[in-house]
mmCIF file of C-alpha atoms in Angstrom:
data_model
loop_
_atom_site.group_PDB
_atom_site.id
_atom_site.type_symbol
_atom_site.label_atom_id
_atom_site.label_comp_id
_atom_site.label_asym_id
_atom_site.label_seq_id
_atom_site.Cartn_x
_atom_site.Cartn_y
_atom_site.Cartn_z
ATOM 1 C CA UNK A 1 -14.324 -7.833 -4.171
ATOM 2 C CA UNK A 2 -11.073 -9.681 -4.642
ATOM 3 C CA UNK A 3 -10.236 -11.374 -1.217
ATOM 4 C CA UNK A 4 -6.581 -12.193 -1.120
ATOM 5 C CA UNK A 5 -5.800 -14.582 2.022
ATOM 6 C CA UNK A 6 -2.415 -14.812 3.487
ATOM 7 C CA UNK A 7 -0.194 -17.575 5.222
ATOM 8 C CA UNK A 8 0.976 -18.193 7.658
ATOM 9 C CA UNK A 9 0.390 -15.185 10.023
ATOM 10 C CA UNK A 10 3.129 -15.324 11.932
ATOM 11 C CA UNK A 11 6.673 -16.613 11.191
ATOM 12 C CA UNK A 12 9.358 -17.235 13.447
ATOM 13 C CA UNK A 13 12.469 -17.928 11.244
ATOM 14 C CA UNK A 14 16.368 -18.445 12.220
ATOM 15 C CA UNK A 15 18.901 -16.148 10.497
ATOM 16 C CA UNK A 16 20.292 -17.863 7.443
ATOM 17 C CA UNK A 17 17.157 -19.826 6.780
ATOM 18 C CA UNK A 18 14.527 -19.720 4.334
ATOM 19 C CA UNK A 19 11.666 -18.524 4.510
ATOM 20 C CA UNK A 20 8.073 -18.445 2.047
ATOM 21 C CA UNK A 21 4.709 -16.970 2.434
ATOM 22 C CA UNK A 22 1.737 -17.476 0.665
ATOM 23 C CA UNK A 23 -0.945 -15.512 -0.619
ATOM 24 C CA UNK A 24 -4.347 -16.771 -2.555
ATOM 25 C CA UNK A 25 -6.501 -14.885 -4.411
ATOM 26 C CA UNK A 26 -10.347 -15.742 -4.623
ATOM 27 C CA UNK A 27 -10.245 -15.234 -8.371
ATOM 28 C CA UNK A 28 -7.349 -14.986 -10.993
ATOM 29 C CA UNK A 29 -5.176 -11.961 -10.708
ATOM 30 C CA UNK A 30 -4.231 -12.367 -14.506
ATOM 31 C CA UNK A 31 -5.057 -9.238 -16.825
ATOM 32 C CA UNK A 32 -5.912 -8.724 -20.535
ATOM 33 C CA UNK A 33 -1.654 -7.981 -20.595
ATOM 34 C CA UNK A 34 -0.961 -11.512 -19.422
ATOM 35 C CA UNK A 35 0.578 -10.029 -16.362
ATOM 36 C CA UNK A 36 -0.494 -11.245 -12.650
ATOM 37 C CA UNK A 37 -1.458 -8.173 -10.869
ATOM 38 C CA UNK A 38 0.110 -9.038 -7.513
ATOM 39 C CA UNK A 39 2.799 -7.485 -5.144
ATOM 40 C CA UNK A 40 4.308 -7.967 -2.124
ATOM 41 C CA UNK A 41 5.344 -5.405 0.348
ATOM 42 C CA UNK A 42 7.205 -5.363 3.517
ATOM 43 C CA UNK A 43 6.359 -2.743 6.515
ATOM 44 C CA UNK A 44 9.123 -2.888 9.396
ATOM 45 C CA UNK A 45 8.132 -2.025 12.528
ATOM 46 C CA UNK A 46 7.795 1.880 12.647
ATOM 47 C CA UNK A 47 7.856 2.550 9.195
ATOM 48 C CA UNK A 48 5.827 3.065 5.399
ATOM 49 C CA UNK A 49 5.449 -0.174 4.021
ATOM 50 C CA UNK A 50 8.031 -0.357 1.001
ATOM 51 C CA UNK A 51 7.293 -2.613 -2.352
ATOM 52 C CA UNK A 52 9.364 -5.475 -2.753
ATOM 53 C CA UNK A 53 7.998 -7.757 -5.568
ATOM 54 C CA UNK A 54 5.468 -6.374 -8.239
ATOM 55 C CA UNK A 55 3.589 -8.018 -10.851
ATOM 56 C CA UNK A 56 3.827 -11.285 -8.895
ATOM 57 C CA UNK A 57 7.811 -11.981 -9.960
ATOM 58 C CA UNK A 58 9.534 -8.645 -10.319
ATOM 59 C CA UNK A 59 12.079 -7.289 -8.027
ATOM 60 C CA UNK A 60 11.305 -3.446 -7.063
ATOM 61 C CA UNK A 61 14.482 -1.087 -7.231
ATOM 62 C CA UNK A 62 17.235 -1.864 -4.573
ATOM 63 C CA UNK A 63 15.472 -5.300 -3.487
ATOM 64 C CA UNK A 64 18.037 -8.168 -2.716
ATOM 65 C CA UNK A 65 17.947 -10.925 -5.088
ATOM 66 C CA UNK A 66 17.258 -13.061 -1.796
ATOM 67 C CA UNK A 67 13.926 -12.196 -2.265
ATOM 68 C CA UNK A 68 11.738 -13.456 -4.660
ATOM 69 C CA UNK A 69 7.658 -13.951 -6.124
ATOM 70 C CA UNK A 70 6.110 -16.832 -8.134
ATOM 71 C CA UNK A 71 2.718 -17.879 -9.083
ATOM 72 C CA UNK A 72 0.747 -21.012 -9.756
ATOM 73 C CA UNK A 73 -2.512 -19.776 -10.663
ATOM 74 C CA UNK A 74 -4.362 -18.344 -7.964
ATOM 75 C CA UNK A 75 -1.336 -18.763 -5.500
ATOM 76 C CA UNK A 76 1.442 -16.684 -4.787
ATOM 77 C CA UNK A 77 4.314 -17.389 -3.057
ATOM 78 C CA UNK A 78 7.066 -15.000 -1.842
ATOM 79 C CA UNK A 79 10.574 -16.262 -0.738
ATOM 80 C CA UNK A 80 13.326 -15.017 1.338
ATOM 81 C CA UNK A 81 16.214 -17.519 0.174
ATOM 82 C CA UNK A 82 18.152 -16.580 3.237
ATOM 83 C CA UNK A 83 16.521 -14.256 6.475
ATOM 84 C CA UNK A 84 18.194 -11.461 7.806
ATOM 85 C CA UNK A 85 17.623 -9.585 10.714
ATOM 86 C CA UNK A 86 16.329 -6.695 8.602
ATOM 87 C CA UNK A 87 14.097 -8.973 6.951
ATOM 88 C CA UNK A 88 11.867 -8.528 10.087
ATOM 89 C CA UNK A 89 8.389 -7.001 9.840
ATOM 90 C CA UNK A 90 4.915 -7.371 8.535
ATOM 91 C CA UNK A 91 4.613 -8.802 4.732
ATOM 92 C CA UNK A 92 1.605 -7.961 3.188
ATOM 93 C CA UNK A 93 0.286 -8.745 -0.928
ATOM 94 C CA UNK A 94 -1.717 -7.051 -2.319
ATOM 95 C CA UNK A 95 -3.601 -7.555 -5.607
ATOM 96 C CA UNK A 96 -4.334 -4.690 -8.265
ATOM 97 C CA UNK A 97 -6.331 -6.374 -11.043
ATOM 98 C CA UNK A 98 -9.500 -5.048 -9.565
ATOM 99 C CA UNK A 99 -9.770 -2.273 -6.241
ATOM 100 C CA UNK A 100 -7.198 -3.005 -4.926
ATOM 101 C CA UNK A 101 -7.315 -5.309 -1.573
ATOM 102 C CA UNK A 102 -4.479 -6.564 0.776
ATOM 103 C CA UNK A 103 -3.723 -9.693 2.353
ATOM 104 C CA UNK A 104 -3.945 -9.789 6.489
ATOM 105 C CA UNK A 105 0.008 -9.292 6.769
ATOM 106 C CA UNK A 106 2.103 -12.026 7.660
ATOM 107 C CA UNK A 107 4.759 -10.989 10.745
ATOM 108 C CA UNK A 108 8.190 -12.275 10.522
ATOM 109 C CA UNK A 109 10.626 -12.402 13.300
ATOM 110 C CA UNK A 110 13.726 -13.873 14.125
ATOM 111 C CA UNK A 111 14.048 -16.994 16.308
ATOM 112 C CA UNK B 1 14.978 12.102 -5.443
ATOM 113 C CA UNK B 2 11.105 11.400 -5.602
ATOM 114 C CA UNK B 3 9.629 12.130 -2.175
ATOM 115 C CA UNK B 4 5.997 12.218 -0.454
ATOM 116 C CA UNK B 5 5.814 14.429 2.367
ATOM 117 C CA UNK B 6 2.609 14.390 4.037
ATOM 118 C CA UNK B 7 0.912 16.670 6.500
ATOM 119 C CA UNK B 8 1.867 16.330 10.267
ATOM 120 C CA UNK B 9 -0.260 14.806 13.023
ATOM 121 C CA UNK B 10 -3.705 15.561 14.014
ATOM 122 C CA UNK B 11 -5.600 15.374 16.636
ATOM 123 C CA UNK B 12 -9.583 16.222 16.453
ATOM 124 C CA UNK B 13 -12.695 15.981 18.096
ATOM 125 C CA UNK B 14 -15.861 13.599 16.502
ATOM 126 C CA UNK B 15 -17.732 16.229 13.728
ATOM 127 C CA UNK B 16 -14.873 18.247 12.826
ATOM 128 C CA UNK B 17 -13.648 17.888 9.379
ATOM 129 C CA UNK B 18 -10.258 17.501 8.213
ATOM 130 C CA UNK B 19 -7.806 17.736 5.490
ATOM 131 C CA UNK B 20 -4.513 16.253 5.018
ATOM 132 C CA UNK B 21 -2.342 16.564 2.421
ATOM 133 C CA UNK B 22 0.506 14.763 0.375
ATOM 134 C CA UNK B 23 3.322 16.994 -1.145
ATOM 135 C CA UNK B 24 5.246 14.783 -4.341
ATOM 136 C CA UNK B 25 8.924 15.893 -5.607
ATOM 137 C CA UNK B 26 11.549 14.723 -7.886
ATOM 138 C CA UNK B 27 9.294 13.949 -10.498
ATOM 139 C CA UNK B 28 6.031 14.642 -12.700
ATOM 140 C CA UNK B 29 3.365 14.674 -10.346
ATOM 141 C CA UNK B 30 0.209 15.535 -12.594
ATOM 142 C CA UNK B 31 1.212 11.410 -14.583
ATOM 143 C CA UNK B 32 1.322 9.431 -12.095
ATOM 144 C CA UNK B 33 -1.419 7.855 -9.452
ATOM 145 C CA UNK B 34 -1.605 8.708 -6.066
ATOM 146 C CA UNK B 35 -3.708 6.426 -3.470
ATOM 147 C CA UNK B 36 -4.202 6.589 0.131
ATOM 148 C CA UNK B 37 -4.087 3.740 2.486
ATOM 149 C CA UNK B 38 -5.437 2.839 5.702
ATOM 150 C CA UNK B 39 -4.047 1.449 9.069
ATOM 151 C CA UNK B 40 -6.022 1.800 11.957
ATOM 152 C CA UNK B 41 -3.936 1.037 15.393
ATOM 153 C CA UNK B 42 -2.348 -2.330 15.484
ATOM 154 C CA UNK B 43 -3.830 -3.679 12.072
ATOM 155 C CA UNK B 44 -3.250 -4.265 8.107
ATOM 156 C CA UNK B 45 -3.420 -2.085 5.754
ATOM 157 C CA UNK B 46 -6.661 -0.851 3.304
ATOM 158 C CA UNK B 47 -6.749 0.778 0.508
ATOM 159 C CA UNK B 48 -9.006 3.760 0.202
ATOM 160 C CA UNK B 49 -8.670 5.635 -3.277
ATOM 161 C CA UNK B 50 -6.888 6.882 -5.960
ATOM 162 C CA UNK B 51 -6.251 10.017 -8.367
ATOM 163 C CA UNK B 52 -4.931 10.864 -10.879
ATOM 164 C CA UNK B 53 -3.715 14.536 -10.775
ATOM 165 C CA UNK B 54 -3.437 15.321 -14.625
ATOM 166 C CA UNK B 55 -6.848 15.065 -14.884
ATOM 167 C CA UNK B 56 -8.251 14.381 -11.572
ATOM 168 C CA UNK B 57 -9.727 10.715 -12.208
ATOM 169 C CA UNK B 58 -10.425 9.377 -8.933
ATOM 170 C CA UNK B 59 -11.623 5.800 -7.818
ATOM 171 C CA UNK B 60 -12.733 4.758 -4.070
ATOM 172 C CA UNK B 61 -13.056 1.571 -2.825
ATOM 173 C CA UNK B 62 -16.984 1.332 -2.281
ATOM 174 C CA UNK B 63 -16.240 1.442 2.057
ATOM 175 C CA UNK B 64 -14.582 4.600 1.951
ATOM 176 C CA UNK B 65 -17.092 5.941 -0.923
ATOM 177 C CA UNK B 66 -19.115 8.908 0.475
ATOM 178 C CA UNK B 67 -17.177 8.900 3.828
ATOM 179 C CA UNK B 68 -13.760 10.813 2.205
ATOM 180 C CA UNK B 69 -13.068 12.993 -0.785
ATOM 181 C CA UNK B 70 -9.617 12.949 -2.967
ATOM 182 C CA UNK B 71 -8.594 15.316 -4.523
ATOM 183 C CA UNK B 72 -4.903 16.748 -5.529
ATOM 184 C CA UNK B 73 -3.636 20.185 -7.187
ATOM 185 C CA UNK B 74 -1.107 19.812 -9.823
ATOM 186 C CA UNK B 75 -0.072 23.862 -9.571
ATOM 187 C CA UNK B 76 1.672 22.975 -5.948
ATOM 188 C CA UNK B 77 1.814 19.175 -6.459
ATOM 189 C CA UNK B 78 0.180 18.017 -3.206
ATOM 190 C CA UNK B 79 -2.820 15.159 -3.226
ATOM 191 C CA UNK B 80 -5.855 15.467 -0.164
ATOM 192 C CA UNK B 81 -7.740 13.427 1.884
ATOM 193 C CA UNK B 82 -10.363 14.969 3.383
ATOM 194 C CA UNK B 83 -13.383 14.201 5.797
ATOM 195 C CA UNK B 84 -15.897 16.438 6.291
ATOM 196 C CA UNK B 85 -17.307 15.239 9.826
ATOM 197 C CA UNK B 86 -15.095 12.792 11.430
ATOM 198 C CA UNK B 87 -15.743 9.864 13.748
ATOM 199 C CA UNK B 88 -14.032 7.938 16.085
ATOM 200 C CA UNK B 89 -13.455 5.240 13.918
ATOM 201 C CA UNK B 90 -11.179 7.574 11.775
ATOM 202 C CA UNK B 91 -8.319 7.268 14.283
ATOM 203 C CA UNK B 92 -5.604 5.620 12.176
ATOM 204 C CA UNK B 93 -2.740 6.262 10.117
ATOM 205 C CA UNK B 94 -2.809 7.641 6.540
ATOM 206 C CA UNK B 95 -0.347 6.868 4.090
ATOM 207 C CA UNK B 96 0.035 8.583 0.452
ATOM 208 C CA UNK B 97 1.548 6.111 -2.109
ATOM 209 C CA UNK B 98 2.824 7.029 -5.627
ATOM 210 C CA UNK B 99 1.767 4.601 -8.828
ATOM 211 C CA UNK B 100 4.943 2.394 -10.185
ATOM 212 C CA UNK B 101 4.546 3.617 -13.611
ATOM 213 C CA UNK B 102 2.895 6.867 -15.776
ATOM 214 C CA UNK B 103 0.115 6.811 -16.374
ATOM 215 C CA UNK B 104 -1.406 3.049 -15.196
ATOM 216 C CA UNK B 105 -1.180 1.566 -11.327
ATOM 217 C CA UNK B 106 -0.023 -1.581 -10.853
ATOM 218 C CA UNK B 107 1.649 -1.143 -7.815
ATOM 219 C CA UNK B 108 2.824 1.283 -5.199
ATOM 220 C CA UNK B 109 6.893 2.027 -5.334
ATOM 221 C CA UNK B 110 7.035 5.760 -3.168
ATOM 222 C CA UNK B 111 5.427 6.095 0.187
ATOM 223 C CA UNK B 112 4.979 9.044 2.370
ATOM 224 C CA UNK B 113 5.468 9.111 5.999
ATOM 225 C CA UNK B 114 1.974 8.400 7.217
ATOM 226 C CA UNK B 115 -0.100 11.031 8.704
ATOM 227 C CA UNK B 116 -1.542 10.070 12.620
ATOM 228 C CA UNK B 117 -5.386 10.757 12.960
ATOM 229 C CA UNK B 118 -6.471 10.384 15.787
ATOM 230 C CA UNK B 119 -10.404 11.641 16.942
ATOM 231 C CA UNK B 120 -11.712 11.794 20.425
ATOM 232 C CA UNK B 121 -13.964 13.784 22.606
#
């Protein structure tokens, strides 16, 4: 199995201020398409999680362009250029090459 | 508007069996994957399976292989999970999740509500 391992776990960021988590994969994520099979979702408290990021750089529908995925070979980073207050929740990745596996979540709140 | 409506809450007693389901709308169900994830109380998420309804191809992650069954009915467009003697260690929250594109998964985009298990004597 594919173990994806997330940082940090918890994430205590100001309003206005950036914010990154990272995600690495034990082995590449890349498939026979040349497309890293990696995505980032957000669950706020109470709710379905919701995909952000898919394919490790690709905004989902409706996503704010203050969010954002990259990828240097087995690491994946996803950055909020500027937190909100709805930003807050659990951020997980979660890789799709293989079964599927997600990261431990990585909780954001606001300082 | 594509929706997932899953079943309501459930609350059983170690042995029984169980089946929830996953209602899609708004768009072709039988070409696109449905999976079902995990969250027991207070932790991440897990992914447990996937079908896909036009021709019921289904995949489990090894864990959950044996312990539930997927299946999903194109004629009424709903997607199951189903245990056929539960434990304690079912008690958790159920989400259905619709594929990003036809006919390949990549990534989840819909969502359903989440269905509550929960099992205790």
């Amino acid at each position: 199995d594919i173990v994806m391992t997330q940082s940090p776990l918890f994430l205590p960021v100001t309003p206005g201020e950036p914010a990154s988590i990272s995600c690495r994969s034990s082995q590449s994520l890349v498939h026979s398409n040349g497309h890293n099979y990696l995505d980032w979702y957000l669950q706020k408290p109470g709710q379905s999680p919701q995909l952000l990021i898919y394919l490790a750089s690709n905004r989902a529908s409706g996503v704010p362009d203050r969010f954002s995925g990259s990828v240097s070979g087995t690491d994946f980073t996803l950055k909020i250029s500027r937190v909100e207050a709805e930003d807050v929740g659990v951020y997980y990745c979660m890789q799709s090459l293989q079964t599927p596996s997600f990261g431990q979540g990585t909780k954001l709140e606001i300082k | 508007e594509v929706q997932l409506v899953q079943s309501g809450a459930e609350v059983k007693m170690p042995g029984e069996s169980l089946k929830i389901s996953c209602k899609g709308s708004g768009y072709s169900f039988s070409n696109y994957w449905i999976g079902w994830v995990r969250q027991m109380p207070g932790k991440g998420l897990e992914w447990m399976g996937i079908i896909y309804p036009g021709d019921s191809d289904t995949r489990y992650r090894l864990s959950f292989q044996g312990q539930v069954t997927i299946s999903a009915d194109t004629s009424i467009s709903t997607a199951y999970l189903q245990w056929s003697s539960l434990r304690a260690s079912d008690t958790a929250t159920y989400y259905c999740a619709r594929s990003r594109v036809r006919g390949t998964f990549d990534a989840f985009d819909m969502w359903g509500q989440g269905t509550m298990v929960t099992v205790s004597s």
